[in-house]
XYZ file of C-alpha atoms in Angstrom:
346
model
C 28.096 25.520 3.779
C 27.781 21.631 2.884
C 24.480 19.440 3.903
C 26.226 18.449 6.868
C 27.030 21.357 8.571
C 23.243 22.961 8.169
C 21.782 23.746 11.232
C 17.985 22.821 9.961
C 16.473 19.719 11.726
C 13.547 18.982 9.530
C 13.540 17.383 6.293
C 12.569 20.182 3.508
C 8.707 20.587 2.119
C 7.500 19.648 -1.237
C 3.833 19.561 -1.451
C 4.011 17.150 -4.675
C 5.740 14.961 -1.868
C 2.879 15.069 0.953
C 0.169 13.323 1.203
C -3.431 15.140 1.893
C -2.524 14.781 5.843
C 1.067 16.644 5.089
C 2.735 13.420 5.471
C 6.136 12.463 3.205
C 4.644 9.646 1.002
C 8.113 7.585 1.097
C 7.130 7.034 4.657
C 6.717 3.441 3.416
C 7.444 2.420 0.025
C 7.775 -0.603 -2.004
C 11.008 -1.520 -3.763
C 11.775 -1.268 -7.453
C 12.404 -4.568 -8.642
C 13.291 -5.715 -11.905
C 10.706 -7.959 -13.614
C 8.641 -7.958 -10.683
C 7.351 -4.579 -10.027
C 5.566 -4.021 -13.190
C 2.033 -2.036 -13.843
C 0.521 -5.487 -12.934
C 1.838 -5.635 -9.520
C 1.790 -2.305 -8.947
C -2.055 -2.050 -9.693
C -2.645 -5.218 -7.404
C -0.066 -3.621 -4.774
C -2.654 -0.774 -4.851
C -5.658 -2.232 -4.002
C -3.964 -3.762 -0.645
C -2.628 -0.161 0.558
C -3.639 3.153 -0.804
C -0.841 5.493 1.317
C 2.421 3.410 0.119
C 4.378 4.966 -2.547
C 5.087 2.641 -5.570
C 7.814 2.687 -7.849
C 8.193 1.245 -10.991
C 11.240 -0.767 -12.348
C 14.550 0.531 -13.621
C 13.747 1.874 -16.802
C 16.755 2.725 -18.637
C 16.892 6.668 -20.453
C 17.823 4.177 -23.705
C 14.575 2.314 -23.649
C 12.066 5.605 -22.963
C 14.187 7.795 -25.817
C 14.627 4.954 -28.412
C 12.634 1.928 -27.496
C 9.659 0.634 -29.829
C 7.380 0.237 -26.624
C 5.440 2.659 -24.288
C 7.936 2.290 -21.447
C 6.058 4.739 -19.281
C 2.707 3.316 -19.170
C 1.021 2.933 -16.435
C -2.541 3.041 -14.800
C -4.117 6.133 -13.317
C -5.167 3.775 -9.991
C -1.660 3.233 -8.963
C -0.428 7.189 -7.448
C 0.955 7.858 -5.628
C 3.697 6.255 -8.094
C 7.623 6.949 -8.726
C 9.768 6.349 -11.913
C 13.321 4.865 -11.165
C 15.424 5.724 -13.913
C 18.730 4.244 -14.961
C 21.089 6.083 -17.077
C 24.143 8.487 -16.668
C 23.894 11.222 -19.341
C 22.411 14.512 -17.474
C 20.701 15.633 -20.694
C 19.064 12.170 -21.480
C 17.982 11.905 -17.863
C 16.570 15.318 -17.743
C 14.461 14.689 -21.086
C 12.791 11.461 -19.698
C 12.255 12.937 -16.631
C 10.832 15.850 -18.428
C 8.259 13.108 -20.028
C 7.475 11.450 -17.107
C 6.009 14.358 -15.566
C 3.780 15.518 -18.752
C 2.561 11.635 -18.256
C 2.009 12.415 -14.300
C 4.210 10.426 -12.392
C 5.047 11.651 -8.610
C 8.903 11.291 -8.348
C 11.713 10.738 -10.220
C 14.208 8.095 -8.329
C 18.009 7.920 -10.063
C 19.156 4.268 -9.607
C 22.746 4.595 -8.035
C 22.504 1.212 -6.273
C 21.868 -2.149 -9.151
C 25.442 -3.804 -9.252
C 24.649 -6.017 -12.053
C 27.243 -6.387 -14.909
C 24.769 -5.116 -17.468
C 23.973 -1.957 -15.574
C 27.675 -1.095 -15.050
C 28.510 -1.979 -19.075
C 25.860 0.975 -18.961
C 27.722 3.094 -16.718
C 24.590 3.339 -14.270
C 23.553 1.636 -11.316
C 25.580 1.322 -8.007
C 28.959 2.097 -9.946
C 27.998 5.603 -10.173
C 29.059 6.370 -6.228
C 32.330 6.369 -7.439
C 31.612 9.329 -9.327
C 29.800 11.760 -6.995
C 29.840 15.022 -9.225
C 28.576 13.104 -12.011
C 25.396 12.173 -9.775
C 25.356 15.288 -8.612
C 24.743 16.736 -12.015
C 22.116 14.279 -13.181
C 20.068 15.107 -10.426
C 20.497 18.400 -10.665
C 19.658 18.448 -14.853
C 16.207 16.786 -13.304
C 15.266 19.499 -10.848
C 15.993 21.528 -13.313
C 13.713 20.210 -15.859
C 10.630 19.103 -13.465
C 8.677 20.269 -10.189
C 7.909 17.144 -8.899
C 10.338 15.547 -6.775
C 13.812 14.097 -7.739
C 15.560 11.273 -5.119
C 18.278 9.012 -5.403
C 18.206 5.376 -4.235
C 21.958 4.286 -3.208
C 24.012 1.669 -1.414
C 26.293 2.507 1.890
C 29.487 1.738 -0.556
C 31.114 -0.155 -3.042
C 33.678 -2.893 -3.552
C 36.573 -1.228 -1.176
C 34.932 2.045 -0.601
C 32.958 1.742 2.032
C 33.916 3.542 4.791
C 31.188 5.905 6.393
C 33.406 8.996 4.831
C 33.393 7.837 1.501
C 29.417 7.699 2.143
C 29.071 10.819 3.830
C 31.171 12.464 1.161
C 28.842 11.137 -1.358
C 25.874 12.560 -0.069
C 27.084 15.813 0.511
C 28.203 16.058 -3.329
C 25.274 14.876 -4.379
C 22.803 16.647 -1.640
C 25.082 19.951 -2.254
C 25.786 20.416 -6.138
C 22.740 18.052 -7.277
C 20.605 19.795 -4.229
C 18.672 16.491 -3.855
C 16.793 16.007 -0.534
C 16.131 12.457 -0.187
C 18.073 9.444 -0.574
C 16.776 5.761 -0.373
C 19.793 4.183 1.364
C 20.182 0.259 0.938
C 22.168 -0.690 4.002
C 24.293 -3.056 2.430
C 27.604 -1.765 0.519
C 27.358 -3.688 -3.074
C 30.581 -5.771 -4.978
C 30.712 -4.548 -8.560
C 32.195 -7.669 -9.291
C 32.606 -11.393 -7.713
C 28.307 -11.736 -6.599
C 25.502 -12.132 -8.439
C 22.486 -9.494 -8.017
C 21.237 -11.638 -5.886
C 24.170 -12.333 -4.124
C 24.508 -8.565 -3.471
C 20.911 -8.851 -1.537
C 22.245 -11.245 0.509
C 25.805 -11.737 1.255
C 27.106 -7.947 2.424
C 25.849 -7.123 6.204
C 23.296 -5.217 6.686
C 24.587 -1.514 8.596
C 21.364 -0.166 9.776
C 23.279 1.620 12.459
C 25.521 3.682 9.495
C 21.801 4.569 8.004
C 20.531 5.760 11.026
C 24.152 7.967 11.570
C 23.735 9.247 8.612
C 20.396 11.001 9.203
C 21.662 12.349 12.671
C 24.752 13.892 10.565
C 22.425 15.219 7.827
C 19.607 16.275 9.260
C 18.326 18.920 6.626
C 17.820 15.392 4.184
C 15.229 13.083 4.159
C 16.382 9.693 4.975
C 14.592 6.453 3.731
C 16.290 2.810 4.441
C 16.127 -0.350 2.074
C 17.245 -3.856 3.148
C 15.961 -7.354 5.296
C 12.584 -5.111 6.241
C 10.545 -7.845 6.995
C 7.584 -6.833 9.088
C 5.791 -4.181 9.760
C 7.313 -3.910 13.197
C 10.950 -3.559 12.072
C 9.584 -0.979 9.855
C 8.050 1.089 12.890
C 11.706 0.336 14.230
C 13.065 1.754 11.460
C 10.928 5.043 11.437
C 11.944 5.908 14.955
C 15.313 6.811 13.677
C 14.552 8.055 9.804
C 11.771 9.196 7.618
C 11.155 6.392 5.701
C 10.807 2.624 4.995
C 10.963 0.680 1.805
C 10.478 -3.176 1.798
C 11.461 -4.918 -1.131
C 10.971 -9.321 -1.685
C 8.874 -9.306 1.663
C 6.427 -7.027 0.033
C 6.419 -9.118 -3.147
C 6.543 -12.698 -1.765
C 4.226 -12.047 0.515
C 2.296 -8.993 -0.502
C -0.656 -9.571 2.174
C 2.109 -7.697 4.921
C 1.017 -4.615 2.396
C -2.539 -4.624 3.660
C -2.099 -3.368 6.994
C 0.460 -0.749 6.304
C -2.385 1.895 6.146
C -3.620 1.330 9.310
C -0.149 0.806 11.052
C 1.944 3.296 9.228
C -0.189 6.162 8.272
C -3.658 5.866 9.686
C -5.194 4.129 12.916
C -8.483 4.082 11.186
C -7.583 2.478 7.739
C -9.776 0.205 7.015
C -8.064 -3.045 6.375
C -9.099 -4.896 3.147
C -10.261 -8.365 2.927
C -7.935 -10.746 0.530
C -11.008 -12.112 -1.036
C -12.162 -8.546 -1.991
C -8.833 -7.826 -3.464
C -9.033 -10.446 -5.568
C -12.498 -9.729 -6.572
C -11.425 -6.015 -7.334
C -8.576 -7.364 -9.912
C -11.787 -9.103 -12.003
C -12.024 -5.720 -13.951
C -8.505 -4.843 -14.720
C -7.727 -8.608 -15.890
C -11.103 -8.640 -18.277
C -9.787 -5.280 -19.281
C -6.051 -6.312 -19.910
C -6.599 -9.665 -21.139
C -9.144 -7.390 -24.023
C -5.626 -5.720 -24.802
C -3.854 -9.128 -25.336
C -2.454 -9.438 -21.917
C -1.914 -12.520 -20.529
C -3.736 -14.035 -17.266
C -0.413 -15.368 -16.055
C 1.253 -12.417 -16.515
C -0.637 -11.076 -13.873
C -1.560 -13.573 -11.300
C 2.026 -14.291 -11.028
C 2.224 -11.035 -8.714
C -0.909 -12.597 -6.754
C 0.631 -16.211 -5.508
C 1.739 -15.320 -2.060
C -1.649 -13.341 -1.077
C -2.853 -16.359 1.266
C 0.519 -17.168 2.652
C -0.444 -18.716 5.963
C -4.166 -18.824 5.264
C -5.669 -22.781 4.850
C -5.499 -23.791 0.672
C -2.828 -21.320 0.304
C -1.143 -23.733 -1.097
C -3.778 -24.882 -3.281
C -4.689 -21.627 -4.143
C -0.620 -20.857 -5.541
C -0.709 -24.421 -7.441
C -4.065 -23.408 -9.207
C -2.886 -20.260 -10.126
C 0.562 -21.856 -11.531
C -1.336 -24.752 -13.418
C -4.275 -23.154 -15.206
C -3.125 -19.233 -15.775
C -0.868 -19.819 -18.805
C -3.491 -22.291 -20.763
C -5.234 -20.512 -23.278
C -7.875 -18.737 -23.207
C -7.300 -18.435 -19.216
C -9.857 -15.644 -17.823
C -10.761 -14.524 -14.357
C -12.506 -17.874 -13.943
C -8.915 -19.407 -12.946
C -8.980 -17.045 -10.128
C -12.604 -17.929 -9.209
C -11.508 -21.331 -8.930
C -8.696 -20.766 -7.362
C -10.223 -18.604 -4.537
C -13.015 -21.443 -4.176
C -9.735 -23.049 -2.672
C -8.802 -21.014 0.542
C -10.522 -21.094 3.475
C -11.153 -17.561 4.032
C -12.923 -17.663 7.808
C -10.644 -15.827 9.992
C -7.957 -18.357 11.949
């Protein structure tokens, strides 16, 4: 019997995927995003929201086996944390994912959704829909090799097919003979060829509608939707019809959105951090990092749009731009620079 034609009406039970309350932690998630989402952003992400699931950027099965760097470092403060993975060989993909557990990650997500022309030369990324059973059998080599969870984050189509059959067929390939249970759907079909990667963000119409179908027709799966989430509001919107929520350049551009998502996604009672505070908590990790020959640019870059809307924002993002990349920069530049806003509530 395929996905679709199951009778069960509540997404399946993974305890590495719960939270202490029981709770999915995709619920609400931030995007993978190439050269943004690194361990510097994630560990500032963290200190704004402690229930929203991180995940890292694509990393490539090529760069964990045979790169000359420590592609799967990371800091213990940022779980509840997910690897995306890009790559198409089963056996490769299984390995990695093998690692990433032993180093403690909480998910593995398969990137079937990044139309660039350097993913598809690497026959990964959004390009794989066209080949369901090979999906299918990369997630299923992961399951295979790890207990912790195993997702897929995917488009609605590509180029010409993107009718909702060719989707719904996809799913229940890869839900069926890769038995994965969650998909991160972006709700815009990609163009392998034609648009940038940025383009591709922008250009094809958002379907929320098919998303939402698509979790009424396959209701045994867990359901998550990427694309335009803006506010916190259209994510509530969004979780009245599906399990889960991931924002992507919002969260980024304007990462203070990320410190009320405990209190108005998971928890009423959340306390809601102060901005100031946050950037008083990063004082450690930069002293520590910048000891390790990190760079204080490297990591405020991730912290200009804190004060968006907040007086000496503006001054606050110039300061930051100006004096991070001098050397010998230390958390001084961000003392300054916080001497800047007017932090007295509006």
């Amino acid at each position: 019997m395929s996905q679709k034609q199951t009778e069960q009406n509540t997404p399946p039970g993974n305890d590495s995927a719960q939270d202490t309350s029981g709770r999915w932690r995709g619920r609400f998630s931030v995007a993978p995003m190439l050269d943004w989402t690194d361990r510097h952003c994630r560990y500032f992400h963290r200190l704004l929201t402690r229930q929203t699931l991180l995940y890292t950027e694509m990393v490539t099965t090529g760069a964990i086996i045979h790169g000359k760097g420590d592609y799967l470092a990371y800091s213990a403060e940022e779980h509840p944390l997910a690897l995306q993975l890009g790559g198409s060989d089963p056996a490769a993909l299984a390995h990695c994912a093998r690692l990433a557990e032993q180093r403690g990650y909480d998910e593995i997500n398969l990137n079937v959704g990044c139309p660039s022309d350097r993913v598809q030369n690497g026959r990964f990324g959004a390009c794989l829909m066209a080949e369901a059973s090979l999906v299918a059998d990369c997630v299923k080599a992961m399951r295979d090799a790890v207990s912790i969870p195993v997702t897929v984050k995917t488009r609605i189509g590509i180029d010409e097919q993107d009718s909702y059959a060719f989707l719904c067929a996809f799913i229940d390939t890869v839900a069926g003979r890769g038995e994965c249970d969650t998909f991160i759907v972006h709700a815009r079909k990609a163009w392998l060829s034609g648009l940038s990667p940025k383009e591709n963000r922008e250009v094809p119409p958002l379907d929320y509608p098919r998303v939402y179908q698509l979790r009424r027709d396959f209701p045994a799966l867990r359901i998550a939707i990427n694309g335009g989430v803006k506010t916190l509001e259209e994510a509530r919107t969004h979780l009245r019809q599906l399990d889960g929520v991931m924002m992507g350049r919002e969260a980024y551009q304007n990462p203070g959105v990320l410190a009320q998502v405990d209190r108005e996604l998971f928890n009423a009672e959340a306390v809601v951090p102060e901005k100031a505070d946050v950037v008083q908590s990063m004082y450690p990790y930069i002293e520590r990092e910048l000891a390790r020959g990190a760079l204080l640019g490297h990591i405020t870059r991730h912290m200009l749009g804190l004060f968006q809307g907040v007086p000496g924002a503006r001054q606050w993002r110039r300061h930051l731009s100006e004096n991070a990349h001098k050397p010998g920069a230390d958390v001084r530049v961000l003392e300054q620079a916080l001497a800047l806003v007017n932090r007295r509530p509006a």
